[in-house]
Amino acid sequence: MDAFYHGEINEFVDWHDTDGNVINASDGGIIFACGKYHWYGMAFRELGMANGPHGGQMTDTGVVMYESDDLLNWKYEGVILDVSSDPESPLFAPMRFERPKIIYNERTHQFVLWCHYVKYPGNHGKGVGDCDMGLAVCDKVNGKYKWLGFTKPIDEHGFVRDMTVYKDFDKSAYLIYDRHVENESVGCDRCLHVVKLSDDYLSFTSTYKKIESAKFREAPAVAYKDGYYYIFTSGLTGWQTNQARAFRTRHLLDEWEDIGDPCVDDTTHTTFNTQSSNVFKIEGTDTQILMLERHNTASFLHSSYVWLPIEFSDDNTVSIRYKKEIKPY
Ligand code: GAL
C-alpha cells in the first residue's frame, strides 16, 4: 500500500501483507527494533462475535508479527506467541492475548510482552485466568516468546480489563489498566490505574496511582510531548464504538486531568467509529500516530486499522482529525 487507507467511517477496509494476505494483528502495537518497524497483535478468527468457543474475538493462532521499513509494506514474520492444542495448557485455544504490548529491557536484553490474558474459551470473566495479566519474554524482537504465566497487579481483588504498557525516558515502565473491582461497599468500580513495573519489567511494584478522573474508561493508549503525558481512552461499550476522551498529566503517577474528546468534527461521537489501541512514533520525525481499530463484529478478521496523526497544540491539548487516507511521509 502507499498510504494508510481508512475509507469512510462506516467502511471496513482490509490491509494486506506483502504476500497478499489480510493483516490480522489486533489491538497490539509497533516496536522499532533492529532498524525496522515490527507490528504485532492478536490474530482474530474470521468468525463473528459470539460467546463460548465460537467467537471471532478470540484467537486460535496467537500473537503475530509483521515487519516493515516504511510502515506501508508489511512482511509477515509469523506467530511470536503460540496458543496450544493441549487442553491442559493455559494457552489452549480459543483464548485471548488481548491488547498485547512489547517493550525492550536494556538491562536484561529481553523483549517483554504483557497482555490481558483470558483462558479458554476466551470469555471475559471474574475467575482465575479470566481477568489477569499475561507475560511472555524473548531475546529477539521477532522470535518465539516464552510464556511465563499470568498474574494480577496491585492485589487479587481487581479484575484486569483493557491495558497497555508504557516505557518512560528514564527506562522505567508502567502498566496502565482498567481495574474492575466489585464488592458490597463499592458496588462496581472501574477506573484506570498506573502501576510501576519492576526494573526487569517482569513484575509489578507496589507503586501505583488510581486515575480518579478516568472512571469507566478503557482502551488506553499513551503519548508524550513537551512535558505532558496523554492517555487516549474509550468508554465501556464492548465492541460498539463510543466517544473518546483524553487525559493529561506531567507525571505518570500524579493526578490526571480530563481534557475531553480529542476528535475534531466527529459528528457521530464514536471516535470516528473506532477504538484506541496504541501510539507509535515515525522514526526520524516528530510525528506520533494514534493506532485505532474499527472492530468488525460480523467477522473479526475484517476489522480495520485507522492510523491518525496526533496534533499537539501549544496549550498542551491534543486533536485527532479523520482522513480517508494518510501518507506517513
Ligand atoms: C472492548 C475492549 C476490547 C474487548 C471488548 C470485549 O471494549 O476494548 O479490548 O475487551 O471490549 O467486549
Coordinates of C-alpha atoms and ligand atoms in Angstrom, one line a residue:
M1 CA 0.0 0.0 0.0
D2 CA 1.2 3.6 -0.5
A3 CA -0.9 5.2 2.4
F4 CA -2.8 4.3 5.5
Y5 CA -6.2 3.8 3.8
H6 CA -9.2 4.1 6.1
G7 CA -12.2 4.6 3.8
E8 CA -15.4 6.2 5.1
I9 CA -16.1 6.0 8.8
N10 CA -18.7 3.2 8.3
E11 CA -16.4 1.2 6.0
F12 CA -14.3 -1.8 6.8
V13 CA -11.0 -1.8 4.8
D14 CA -8.6 -4.8 4.7
W15 CA -4.9 -4.1 4.6
H16 CA -2.7 -6.7 3.1
D17 CA 0.8 -8.0 3.8
T18 CA 3.4 -8.5 1.1
D19 CA 2.1 -12.0 0.5
G20 CA -1.4 -10.6 -0.3
N21 CA -3.0 -11.9 3.0
V22 CA -5.2 -9.8 5.2
I23 CA -3.2 -8.3 8.0
N24 CA -4.6 -9.6 11.3
A25 CA -2.8 -8.1 14.3
S26 CA -5.5 -6.8 16.6
D27 CA -5.0 -4.1 19.3
G28 CA -1.3 -4.6 19.6
G29 CA 1.4 -2.1 18.8
I30 CA 4.5 -1.2 16.8
I31 CA 8.0 -1.5 18.2
F32 CA 11.0 -0.2 16.3
A33 CA 13.9 -2.6 16.8
C34 CA 17.0 -3.7 14.7
G35 CA 16.3 -0.9 12.2
K36 CA 12.8 -2.0 11.4
Y37 CA 9.2 -1.4 12.5
H38 CA 7.6 -4.5 14.0
W39 CA 3.8 -4.5 14.1
Y40 CA 2.3 -7.2 16.3
G41 CA -1.2 -8.0 17.7
M42 CA -3.5 -10.9 18.4
A43 CA -4.7 -12.7 15.3
F44 CA -8.5 -12.8 15.4
R45 CA -10.7 -15.6 13.9
E46 CA -12.8 -15.0 10.8
L47 CA -16.0 -15.6 12.8
G48 CA -18.4 -13.0 14.1
M49 CA -19.0 -12.1 17.7
A50 CA -20.3 -15.0 19.9
N51 CA -19.6 -16.1 23.5
G52 CA -18.3 -19.6 24.2
P53 CA -15.7 -21.1 21.9
H54 CA -17.2 -19.8 18.7
G55 CA -16.4 -16.1 18.9
G56 CA -14.2 -14.4 16.3
Q57 CA -12.9 -12.1 19.0
M58 CA -10.7 -14.9 20.3
T59 CA -7.6 -16.4 18.8
D60 CA -6.7 -19.9 17.8
T61 CA -3.4 -18.6 16.4
G62 CA -1.7 -16.4 19.0
V63 CA 0.1 -13.1 18.7
V64 CA 1.6 -12.5 15.3
M65 CA 4.2 -10.0 13.9
Y66 CA 4.8 -8.2 10.7
E67 CA 8.0 -6.2 9.8
S68 CA 8.4 -3.1 7.6
D69 CA 10.9 -0.4 6.6
D70 CA 8.4 2.2 5.6
L71 CA 5.1 1.4 7.6
L72 CA 3.4 0.6 4.3
N73 CA 4.8 -2.7 3.2
W74 CA 4.4 -5.3 5.9
K75 CA 6.1 -8.7 5.7
Y76 CA 4.5 -11.5 7.8
E77 CA 7.1 -12.7 10.3
G78 CA 4.8 -15.4 11.8
V79 CA 3.4 -16.3 15.2
I80 CA 5.5 -14.9 18.1
L81 CA 3.4 -16.3 20.9
D82 CA 1.6 -19.5 20.2
V83 CA -1.6 -20.9 21.6
S84 CA -1.7 -24.6 22.5
S85 CA -3.7 -27.6 21.3
D86 CA -3.2 -29.3 24.7
P87 CA -6.4 -29.0 26.8
E88 CA -4.3 -28.9 29.9
S89 CA -2.3 -25.9 28.8
P90 CA -3.2 -22.4 29.9
L91 CA -2.8 -21.5 26.3
F92 CA -5.4 -23.9 25.0
A93 CA -7.3 -22.2 22.2
P94 CA -9.6 -20.5 21.6
M95 CA -8.4 -17.9 24.2
R96 CA -7.2 -14.4 24.2
F97 CA -3.9 -12.5 24.4
E98 CA -5.8 -9.2 24.4
R99 CA -4.1 -5.9 23.7
P100 CA -0.5 -7.3 23.7
K101 CA 2.3 -4.7 24.2
I102 CA 6.0 -5.3 23.9
I103 CA 8.8 -3.2 25.5
Y104 CA 12.6 -3.8 25.4
N105 CA 14.5 -4.0 28.7
E106 CA 18.1 -2.7 28.3
R107 CA 19.3 -4.3 31.5
T108 CA 18.2 -7.8 30.8
H109 CA 18.3 -7.5 26.9
Q110 CA 14.8 -9.1 26.8
F111 CA 11.7 -8.1 24.9
V112 CA 8.9 -8.3 27.4
L113 CA 5.3 -8.9 26.2
W114 CA 2.4 -8.1 28.5
C115 CA -1.2 -8.8 27.5
H116 CA -4.6 -9.1 29.0
Y117 CA -4.9 -12.9 29.3
V118 CA -8.2 -14.7 29.1
K119 CA -8.1 -18.5 29.2
Y120 CA -10.2 -20.9 27.1
P121 CA -12.8 -20.4 25.8
G122 CA -11.8 -16.7 25.8
N123 CA -14.8 -15.2 27.6
H124 CA -14.1 -12.3 29.9
G125 CA -15.0 -13.2 33.5
K126 CA -14.1 -12.8 37.1
G127 CA -12.5 -16.2 37.8
V128 CA -8.8 -17.2 37.9
G129 CA -7.4 -16.8 34.4
D130 CA -10.3 -14.7 33.0
C131 CA -9.2 -11.3 34.2
D132 CA -5.4 -11.4 34.5
M133 CA -2.2 -10.0 33.1
G134 CA -0.2 -12.5 30.9
L135 CA 3.6 -12.3 30.5
A136 CA 6.0 -13.7 27.9
V137 CA 9.6 -12.9 27.0
C138 CA 12.0 -13.3 24.2
D139 CA 15.7 -12.4 23.5
K140 CA 14.8 -11.3 19.9
V141 CA 12.0 -8.9 18.9
N142 CA 10.6 -11.4 16.4
G143 CA 11.5 -14.7 18.0
K144 CA 9.2 -17.1 19.8
Y145 CA 8.1 -15.6 23.1
K146 CA 8.2 -17.8 26.1
W147 CA 5.1 -17.8 28.2
L148 CA 5.9 -17.0 31.9
G149 CA 2.3 -17.2 33.2
F150 CA -0.3 -14.9 34.5
T151 CA -0.8 -12.6 37.5
K152 CA -2.6 -9.6 38.8
P153 CA -1.3 -6.1 39.6
I154 CA -2.0 -4.4 42.9
D155 CA -4.0 -7.1 44.6
E156 CA -6.2 -10.1 44.0
H157 CA -9.4 -8.1 44.2
G158 CA -9.1 -6.1 41.0
F159 CA -10.1 -7.8 37.7
V160 CA -7.8 -6.9 34.8
R161 CA -9.6 -5.5 31.8
D162 CA -8.1 -3.4 28.9
M163 CA -4.4 -2.4 29.4
T164 CA -1.3 -1.0 27.8
V165 CA 2.4 -0.6 28.9
Y166 CA 4.5 2.5 28.5
K167 CA 8.3 2.9 28.8
D168 CA 9.4 6.2 30.0
F169 CA 12.6 8.2 29.2
D170 CA 14.4 7.0 32.4
K171 CA 13.7 3.4 31.2
S172 CA 11.1 2.9 34.0
A173 CA 8.0 1.2 32.7
Y174 CA 4.3 1.3 33.6
L175 CA 1.2 -0.7 33.2
I176 CA -1.9 1.3 32.6
Y177 CA -5.0 -0.8 33.1
D178 CA -8.8 -0.7 33.7
R179 CA -9.1 -2.2 37.2
H180 CA -12.5 -3.6 37.9
V181 CA -13.5 -4.0 41.5
E182 CA -16.8 -5.4 42.6
N183 CA -17.9 -5.7 46.2
E184 CA -20.7 -4.6 48.6
S185 CA -19.0 -1.4 49.7
V186 CA -18.0 0.0 46.3
G187 CA -20.6 -1.8 44.0
C188 CA -18.9 -1.8 40.6
D189 CA -15.9 0.4 40.5
R190 CA -13.9 0.6 37.2
C191 CA -11.1 3.0 36.9
L192 CA -7.8 3.3 35.0
H193 CA -4.7 2.7 37.2
V194 CA -1.0 3.3 36.5
V195 CA 1.3 0.7 38.1
K196 CA 5.1 0.9 38.0
L197 CA 6.8 -2.3 36.8
S198 CA 9.9 -3.8 38.4
D199 CA 13.3 -2.9 36.9
D200 CA 13.3 -6.1 34.8
Y201 CA 9.7 -5.4 33.7
L202 CA 8.6 -8.9 34.8
S203 CA 6.6 -8.0 37.8
F204 CA 4.7 -5.1 39.4
T205 CA 5.9 -2.9 42.2
S206 CA 3.6 -1.6 44.9
T207 CA 3.9 1.9 43.5
Y208 CA 0.7 2.8 41.7
K209 CA -1.8 5.6 41.1
K210 CA -5.6 5.4 40.7
I211 CA -6.6 7.8 38.0
E212 CA -9.7 9.1 39.7
S213 CA -10.7 11.3 36.6
A214 CA -10.7 8.2 34.4
K215 CA -13.5 6.1 35.8
F216 CA -15.3 3.7 33.4
R217 CA -12.7 4.2 30.6
E218 CA -10.8 1.6 28.7
A219 CA -8.6 1.1 25.5
P220 CA -5.8 3.2 26.9
A221 CA -3.0 4.4 24.6
V222 CA -0.2 6.7 25.8
A223 CA 1.6 9.6 24.1
Y224 CA 4.2 12.1 25.4
K225 CA 5.0 15.6 24.1
D226 CA 6.7 18.6 25.7
G227 CA 6.4 17.7 29.4
Y228 CA 2.9 16.2 29.2
Y229 CA 1.8 12.6 29.1
Y230 CA -1.6 11.9 27.4
I231 CA -3.9 8.9 27.6
F232 CA -6.4 8.3 24.8
T233 CA -9.4 6.2 26.0
S234 CA -12.8 4.9 25.1
G235 CA -15.9 4.3 27.1
L236 CA -17.1 0.8 28.0
T237 CA -19.4 -0.4 25.3
G238 CA -17.6 -3.6 24.4
W239 CA -17.1 -3.8 20.6
Q240 CA -19.5 -1.0 19.9
T241 CA -17.7 2.3 19.4
N242 CA -18.2 5.4 21.6
Q243 CA -16.8 8.8 22.3
A244 CA -13.1 9.1 23.0
R245 CA -11.7 11.1 26.0
A246 CA -8.1 12.1 26.6
F247 CA -6.4 12.8 29.9
R248 CA -3.1 14.5 30.6
T249 CA -0.5 14.8 33.4
R250 CA 3.1 16.0 33.9
H251 CA 4.0 12.9 36.0
L252 CA 2.7 9.5 35.3
L253 CA 2.0 8.8 39.0
D254 CA 0.3 12.1 39.6
E255 CA -3.3 13.4 39.1
W256 CA -4.5 13.2 35.5
E257 CA -6.7 15.9 34.0
D258 CA -9.7 15.1 31.8
I259 CA -9.2 17.2 28.6
G260 CA -12.2 15.8 26.8
D261 CA -12.8 14.3 23.4
P262 CA -9.8 14.9 21.1
C263 CA -11.7 14.0 17.9
V264 CA -12.4 17.1 15.7
D265 CA -15.6 17.1 13.7
D266 CA -16.6 13.7 15.0
T267 CA -20.3 14.3 14.5
T268 CA -21.2 10.7 15.4
H269 CA -19.3 10.9 18.7
T270 CA -17.9 7.5 18.1
T271 CA -14.1 8.2 17.8
F272 CA -14.8 8.1 14.0
N273 CA -16.3 4.6 14.6
T274 CA -13.1 3.2 16.1
Q275 CA -11.4 2.5 19.4
S276 CA -7.9 3.4 20.5
S277 CA -5.1 0.8 20.8
N278 CA -1.6 2.3 20.8
V279 CA 0.6 5.2 19.9
F280 CA 3.9 4.9 17.8
K281 CA 6.4 7.4 16.6
I282 CA 7.5 7.7 12.9
E283 CA 11.3 7.4 13.2
G284 CA 13.3 10.5 12.2
T285 CA 10.2 12.7 12.5
D286 CA 8.2 14.3 15.3
T287 CA 5.0 12.6 14.2
Q288 CA 3.2 10.3 16.6
I289 CA 0.4 8.2 15.2
L290 CA -2.6 7.0 17.2
M291 CA -3.5 3.5 16.2
L292 CA -7.2 2.9 16.3
E293 CA -9.2 -0.2 15.4
R294 CA -12.7 -0.5 13.8
H295 CA -13.8 -3.9 15.1
N296 CA -16.0 -5.8 12.8
T297 CA -18.4 -7.9 14.9
A298 CA -19.6 -9.7 11.7
S299 CA -16.2 -11.1 11.0
F300 CA -13.3 -10.0 13.3
L301 CA -10.7 -10.9 10.7
H302 CA -12.1 -8.0 8.6
S303 CA -11.7 -5.4 11.4
S304 CA -9.8 -2.4 10.1
Y305 CA -6.9 -0.3 11.2
V306 CA -7.2 3.5 11.4
W307 CA -3.9 5.3 12.0
L308 CA -4.2 9.1 12.5
P309 CA -1.5 11.6 13.4
I310 CA -1.9 13.3 16.9
E311 CA -1.9 17.1 16.6
F312 CA -0.3 18.6 19.7
S313 CA -1.3 22.2 20.5
D314 CA 0.7 24.9 22.3
D315 CA -1.8 24.9 25.1
N316 CA -1.0 21.2 25.7
T317 CA -4.1 19.7 24.3
V318 CA -4.4 17.0 21.6
S319 CA -6.6 16.8 18.5
I320 CA -7.3 13.9 16.1
R321 CA -8.8 14.5 12.6
Y322 CA -10.2 11.8 10.4
K323 CA -8.9 11.4 6.9
K324 CA -9.8 8.7 4.5
E325 CA -6.2 8.3 3.7
I326 CA -2.9 9.3 5.4
K327 CA 0.5 9.3 3.8
P328 CA 3.1 8.7 6.6
Y329 CA 5.9 10.7 4.9
Ligands
GAL1 C1 -13.8 -3.6 24.3 C2 -12.4 -3.7 24.7 C3 -11.8 -4.8 24.0 C4 -12.5 -6.1 24.4 C5 -14.0 -5.9 24.1 C6 -14.8 -7.1 24.6 O1 -14.4 -2.5 24.8 O2 -11.7 -2.5 24.5 O3 -10.4 -4.9 24.3 O4 -12.3 -6.4 25.7 O5 -14.5 -4.8 24.8 O6 -16.1 -6.9 24.7

